[in-house]
Short mmCIF file of C-alpha atoms in Angstrom, two decimals:
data_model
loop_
_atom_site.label_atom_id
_atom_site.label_comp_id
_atom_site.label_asym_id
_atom_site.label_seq_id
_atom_site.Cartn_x
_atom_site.Cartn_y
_atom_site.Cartn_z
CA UNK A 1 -18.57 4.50 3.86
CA UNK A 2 -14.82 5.66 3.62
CA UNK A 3 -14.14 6.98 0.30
CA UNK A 4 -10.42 8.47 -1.11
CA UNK A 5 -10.71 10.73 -4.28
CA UNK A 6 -7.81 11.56 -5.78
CA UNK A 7 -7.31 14.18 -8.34
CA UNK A 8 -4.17 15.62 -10.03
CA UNK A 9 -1.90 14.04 -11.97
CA UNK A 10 -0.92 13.81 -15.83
CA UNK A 11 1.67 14.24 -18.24
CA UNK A 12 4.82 16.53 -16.81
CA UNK A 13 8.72 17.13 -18.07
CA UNK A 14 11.58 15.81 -16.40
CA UNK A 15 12.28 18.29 -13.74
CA UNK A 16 8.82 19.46 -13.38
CA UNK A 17 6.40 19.89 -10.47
CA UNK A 18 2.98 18.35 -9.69
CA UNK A 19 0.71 18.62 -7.12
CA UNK A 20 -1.72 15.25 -5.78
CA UNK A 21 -4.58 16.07 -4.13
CA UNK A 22 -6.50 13.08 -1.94
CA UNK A 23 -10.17 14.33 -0.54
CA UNK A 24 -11.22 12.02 2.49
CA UNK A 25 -15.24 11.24 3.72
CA UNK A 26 -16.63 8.76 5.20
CA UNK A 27 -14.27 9.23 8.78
CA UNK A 28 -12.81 12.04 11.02
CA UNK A 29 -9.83 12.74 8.92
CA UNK A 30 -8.43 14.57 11.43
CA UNK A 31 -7.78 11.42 13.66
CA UNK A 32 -6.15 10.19 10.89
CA UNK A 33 -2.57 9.41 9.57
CA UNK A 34 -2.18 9.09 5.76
CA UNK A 35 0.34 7.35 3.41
CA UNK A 36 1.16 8.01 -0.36
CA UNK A 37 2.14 4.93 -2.01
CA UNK A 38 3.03 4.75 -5.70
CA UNK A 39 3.36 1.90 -8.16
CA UNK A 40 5.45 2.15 -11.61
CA UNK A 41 3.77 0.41 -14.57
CA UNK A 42 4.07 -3.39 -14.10
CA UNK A 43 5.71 -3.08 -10.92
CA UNK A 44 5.06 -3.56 -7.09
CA UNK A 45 4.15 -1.13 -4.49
CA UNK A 46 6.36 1.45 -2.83
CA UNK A 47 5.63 3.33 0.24
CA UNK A 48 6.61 7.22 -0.18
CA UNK A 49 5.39 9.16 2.28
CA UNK A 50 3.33 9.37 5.60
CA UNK A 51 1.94 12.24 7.75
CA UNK A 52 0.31 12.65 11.06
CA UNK A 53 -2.87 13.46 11.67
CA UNK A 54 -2.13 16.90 12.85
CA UNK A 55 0.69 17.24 10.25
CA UNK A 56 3.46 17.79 12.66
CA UNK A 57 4.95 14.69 11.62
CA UNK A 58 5.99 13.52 8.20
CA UNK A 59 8.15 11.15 6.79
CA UNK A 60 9.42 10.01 3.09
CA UNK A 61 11.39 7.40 1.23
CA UNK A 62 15.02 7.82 0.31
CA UNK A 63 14.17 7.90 -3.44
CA UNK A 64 11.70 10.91 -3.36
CA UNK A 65 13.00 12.59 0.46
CA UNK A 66 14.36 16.44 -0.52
CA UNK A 67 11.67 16.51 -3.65
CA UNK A 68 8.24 15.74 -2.23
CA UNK A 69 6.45 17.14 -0.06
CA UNK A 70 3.26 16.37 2.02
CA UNK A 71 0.82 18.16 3.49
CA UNK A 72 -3.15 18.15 5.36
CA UNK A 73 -5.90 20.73 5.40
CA UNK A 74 -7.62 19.25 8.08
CA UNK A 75 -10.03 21.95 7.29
CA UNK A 76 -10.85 20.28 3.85
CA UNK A 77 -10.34 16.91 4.94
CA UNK A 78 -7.57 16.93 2.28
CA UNK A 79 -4.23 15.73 2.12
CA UNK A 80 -1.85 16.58 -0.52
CA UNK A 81 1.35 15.40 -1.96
CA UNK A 82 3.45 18.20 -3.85
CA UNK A 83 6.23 16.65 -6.43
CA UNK A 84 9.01 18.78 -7.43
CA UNK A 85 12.15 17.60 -9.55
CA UNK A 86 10.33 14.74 -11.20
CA UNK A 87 12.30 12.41 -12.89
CA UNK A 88 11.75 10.14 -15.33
CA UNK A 89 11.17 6.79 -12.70
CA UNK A 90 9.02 8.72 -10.95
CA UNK A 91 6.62 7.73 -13.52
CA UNK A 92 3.93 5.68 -11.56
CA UNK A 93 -0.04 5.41 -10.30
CA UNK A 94 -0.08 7.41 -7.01
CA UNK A 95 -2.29 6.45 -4.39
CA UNK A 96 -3.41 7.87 -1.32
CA UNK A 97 -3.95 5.62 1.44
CA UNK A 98 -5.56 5.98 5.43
CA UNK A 99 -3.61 4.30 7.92
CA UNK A 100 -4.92 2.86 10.88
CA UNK A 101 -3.94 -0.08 13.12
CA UNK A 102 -0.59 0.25 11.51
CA UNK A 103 -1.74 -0.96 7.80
CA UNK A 104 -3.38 1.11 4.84
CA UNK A 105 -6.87 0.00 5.39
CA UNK A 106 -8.56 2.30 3.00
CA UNK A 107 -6.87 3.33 -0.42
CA UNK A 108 -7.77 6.01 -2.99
CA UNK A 109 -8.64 5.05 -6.93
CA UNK A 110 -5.40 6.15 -7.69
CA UNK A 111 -3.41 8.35 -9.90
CA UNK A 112 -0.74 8.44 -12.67
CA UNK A 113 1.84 10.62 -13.28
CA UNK A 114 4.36 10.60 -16.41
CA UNK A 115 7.72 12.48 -16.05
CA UNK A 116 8.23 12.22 -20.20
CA UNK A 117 10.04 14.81 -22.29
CA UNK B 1 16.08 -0.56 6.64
CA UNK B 2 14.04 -3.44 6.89
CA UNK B 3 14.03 -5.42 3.59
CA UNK B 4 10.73 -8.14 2.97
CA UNK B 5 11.37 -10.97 0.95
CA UNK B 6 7.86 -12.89 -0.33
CA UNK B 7 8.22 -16.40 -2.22
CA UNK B 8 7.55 -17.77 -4.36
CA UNK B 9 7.40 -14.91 -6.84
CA UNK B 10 4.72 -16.86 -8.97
CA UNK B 11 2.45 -20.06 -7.45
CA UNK B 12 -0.24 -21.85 -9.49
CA UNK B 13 -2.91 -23.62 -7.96
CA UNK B 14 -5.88 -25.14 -8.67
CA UNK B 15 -9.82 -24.45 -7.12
CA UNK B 16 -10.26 -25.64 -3.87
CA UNK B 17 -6.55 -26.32 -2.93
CA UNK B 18 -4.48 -24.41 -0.20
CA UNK B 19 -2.18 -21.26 -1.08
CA UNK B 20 0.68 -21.02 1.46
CA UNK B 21 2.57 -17.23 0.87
CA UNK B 22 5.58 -16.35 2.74
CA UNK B 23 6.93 -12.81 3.91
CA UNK B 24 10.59 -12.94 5.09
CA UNK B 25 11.36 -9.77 7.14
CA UNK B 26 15.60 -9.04 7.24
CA UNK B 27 15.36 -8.42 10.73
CA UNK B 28 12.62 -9.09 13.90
CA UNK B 29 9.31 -6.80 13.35
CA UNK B 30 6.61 -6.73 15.75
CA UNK B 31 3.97 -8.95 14.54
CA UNK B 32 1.72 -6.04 15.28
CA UNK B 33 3.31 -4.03 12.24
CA UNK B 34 2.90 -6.69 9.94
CA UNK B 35 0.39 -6.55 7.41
CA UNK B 36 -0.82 -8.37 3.28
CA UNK B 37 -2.97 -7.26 0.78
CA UNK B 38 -4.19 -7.97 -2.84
CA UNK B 39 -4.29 -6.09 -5.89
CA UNK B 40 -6.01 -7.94 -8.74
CA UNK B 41 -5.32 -5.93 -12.19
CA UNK B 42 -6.20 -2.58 -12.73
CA UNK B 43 -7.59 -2.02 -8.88
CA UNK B 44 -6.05 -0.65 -5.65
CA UNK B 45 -4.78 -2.45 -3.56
CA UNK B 46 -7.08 -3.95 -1.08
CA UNK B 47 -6.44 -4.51 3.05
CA UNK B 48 -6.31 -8.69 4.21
CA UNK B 49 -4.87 -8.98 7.39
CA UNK B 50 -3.11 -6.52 10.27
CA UNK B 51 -1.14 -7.06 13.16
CA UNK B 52 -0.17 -10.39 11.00
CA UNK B 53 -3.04 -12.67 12.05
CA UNK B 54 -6.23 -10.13 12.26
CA UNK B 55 -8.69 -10.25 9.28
CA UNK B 56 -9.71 -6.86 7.90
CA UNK B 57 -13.60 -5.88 7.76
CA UNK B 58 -15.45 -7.81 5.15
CA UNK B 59 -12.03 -10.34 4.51
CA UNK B 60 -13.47 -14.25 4.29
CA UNK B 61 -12.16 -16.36 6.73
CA UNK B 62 -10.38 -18.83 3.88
CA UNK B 63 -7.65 -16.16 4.14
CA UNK B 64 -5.35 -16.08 7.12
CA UNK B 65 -2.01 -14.77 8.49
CA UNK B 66 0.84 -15.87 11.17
CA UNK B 67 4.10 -15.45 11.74
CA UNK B 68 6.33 -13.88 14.11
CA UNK B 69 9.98 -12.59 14.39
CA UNK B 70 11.55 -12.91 10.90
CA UNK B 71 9.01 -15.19 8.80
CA UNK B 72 5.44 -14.40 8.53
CA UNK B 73 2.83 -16.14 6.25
CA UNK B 74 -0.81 -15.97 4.39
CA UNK B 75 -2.75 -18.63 4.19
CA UNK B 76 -5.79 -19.12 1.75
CA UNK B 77 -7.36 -22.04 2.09
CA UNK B 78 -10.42 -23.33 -0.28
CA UNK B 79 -8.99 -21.16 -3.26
CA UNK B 80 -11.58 -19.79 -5.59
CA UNK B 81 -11.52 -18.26 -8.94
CA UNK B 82 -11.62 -14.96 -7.54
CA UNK B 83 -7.97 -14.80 -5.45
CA UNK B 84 -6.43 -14.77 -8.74
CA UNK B 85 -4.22 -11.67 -7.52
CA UNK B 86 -0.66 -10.25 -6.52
CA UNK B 87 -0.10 -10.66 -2.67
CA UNK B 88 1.79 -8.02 -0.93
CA UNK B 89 3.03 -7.94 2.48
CA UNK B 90 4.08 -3.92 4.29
CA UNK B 91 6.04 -3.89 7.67
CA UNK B 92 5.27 -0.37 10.00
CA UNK B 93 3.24 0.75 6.98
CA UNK B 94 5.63 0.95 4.95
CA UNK B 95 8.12 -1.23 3.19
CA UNK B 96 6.28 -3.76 1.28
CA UNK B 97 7.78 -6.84 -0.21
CA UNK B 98 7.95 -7.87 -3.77
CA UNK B 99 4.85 -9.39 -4.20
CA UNK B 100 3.88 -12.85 -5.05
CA UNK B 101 1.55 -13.92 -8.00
CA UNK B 102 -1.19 -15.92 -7.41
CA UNK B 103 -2.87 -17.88 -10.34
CA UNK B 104 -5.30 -20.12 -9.74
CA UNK B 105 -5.65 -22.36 -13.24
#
């Protein structure tokens, strides 16, 4: 069956870095595009990021575009979401999601991440 | 950008009645990029329908979507217990709407 682990996260400062890591079985990850979504406590979801399933393409919110960054190691069937600059409402559980047939059809456990002082 | 607009915010309903969810779109989408989930506390969120009428693996067929152009909608008929949830709908896999509560007394 598909399974998304997700490791990474924690406490961090305001302008800190982080780095999300999403391990994929289950499919041929390298067929496949991936999304990060996140979700601040008590709110809704917000799509972040996606990336091809080469990596050539990748694409990112306005509210996180110039400080994240992600990335695939098709190799490790691993797809990774590096946060620099981290702000204070960046505070949120970050999942990792497989897209297919233009939806998220298979999500990660999730993650959080505090930006605290 | 697209902006998605679900009402109501909060519906109450009781067993066995008919949940009718709306996802307002700010301009035309494909119905083919249109897709809802649920997230019940403390859980990912979990696929329902793609390509706004097309069940996901494993989905009961009490829950069902429609729409095209602007206004799309999720239907769950029979409610049980269980579809005490937040509803989201995503456009292109990405923007999702605000969510819509779904409490079933």
């Amino acid at each position: 069956q598909v399974q998304l682990v997700q490791t990474g996260g924690g406490l961090v400062k305001p302008g800190g870095s982080l780095t999300l890591s999403c391990e994929a079985s289950g499919f041929t990850f390298s067929d496949a595009y991936m999304s990060w979504i996140r979700q601040a406590p008590g709110k809704g979801l917000e799509w972040i990021s996606y990336i091809s399933s080469s990596g050539s393409y990748t694409t990112y919110s306005d509210s996180v575009r110039g400080r994240f960054t992600v990335s695939r190691d098709n190799t490790k069937d691993s797809v990774y979401l590096q946060l620099k600059s981290l702000r204070v409402e960046d505070t949120a559980v970050y999942y990792c999601a497989r897209v297919h047939m233009v939806a998220a059809t298979d999500w990660g456990q999730g993650t959080l991440v505090i930006v605290s002082s | 950008e697209i902006v998605l607009t679900q009402s109501p915010g909060t519906l109450s309903l009781s067993p066995g009645e008919r949940a009718t969810l709306s996802c307002r779109a700010s301009e035309s989408i494909s119905s083919d990029y249109l897709a809802w989930y649920q997230q019940k506390p403390g859980q990912a969120p979990r696929l329902l329908i793609y390509g706004a009428s097309s069940r996901a693996p494993g989905i009961p067929d009490r829950f069902s979507g429609s729409g095209s152009g602007t206004d799309f909608t999720l239907t769950i008929s029979r409610l049980e217990s269980e579809d005490s949830a937040v509803y989201y709908c995503q456009q292109s896999s990405k923007t999702f709407g605000q969510g819509t509560k779904l409490e079933i007394k």
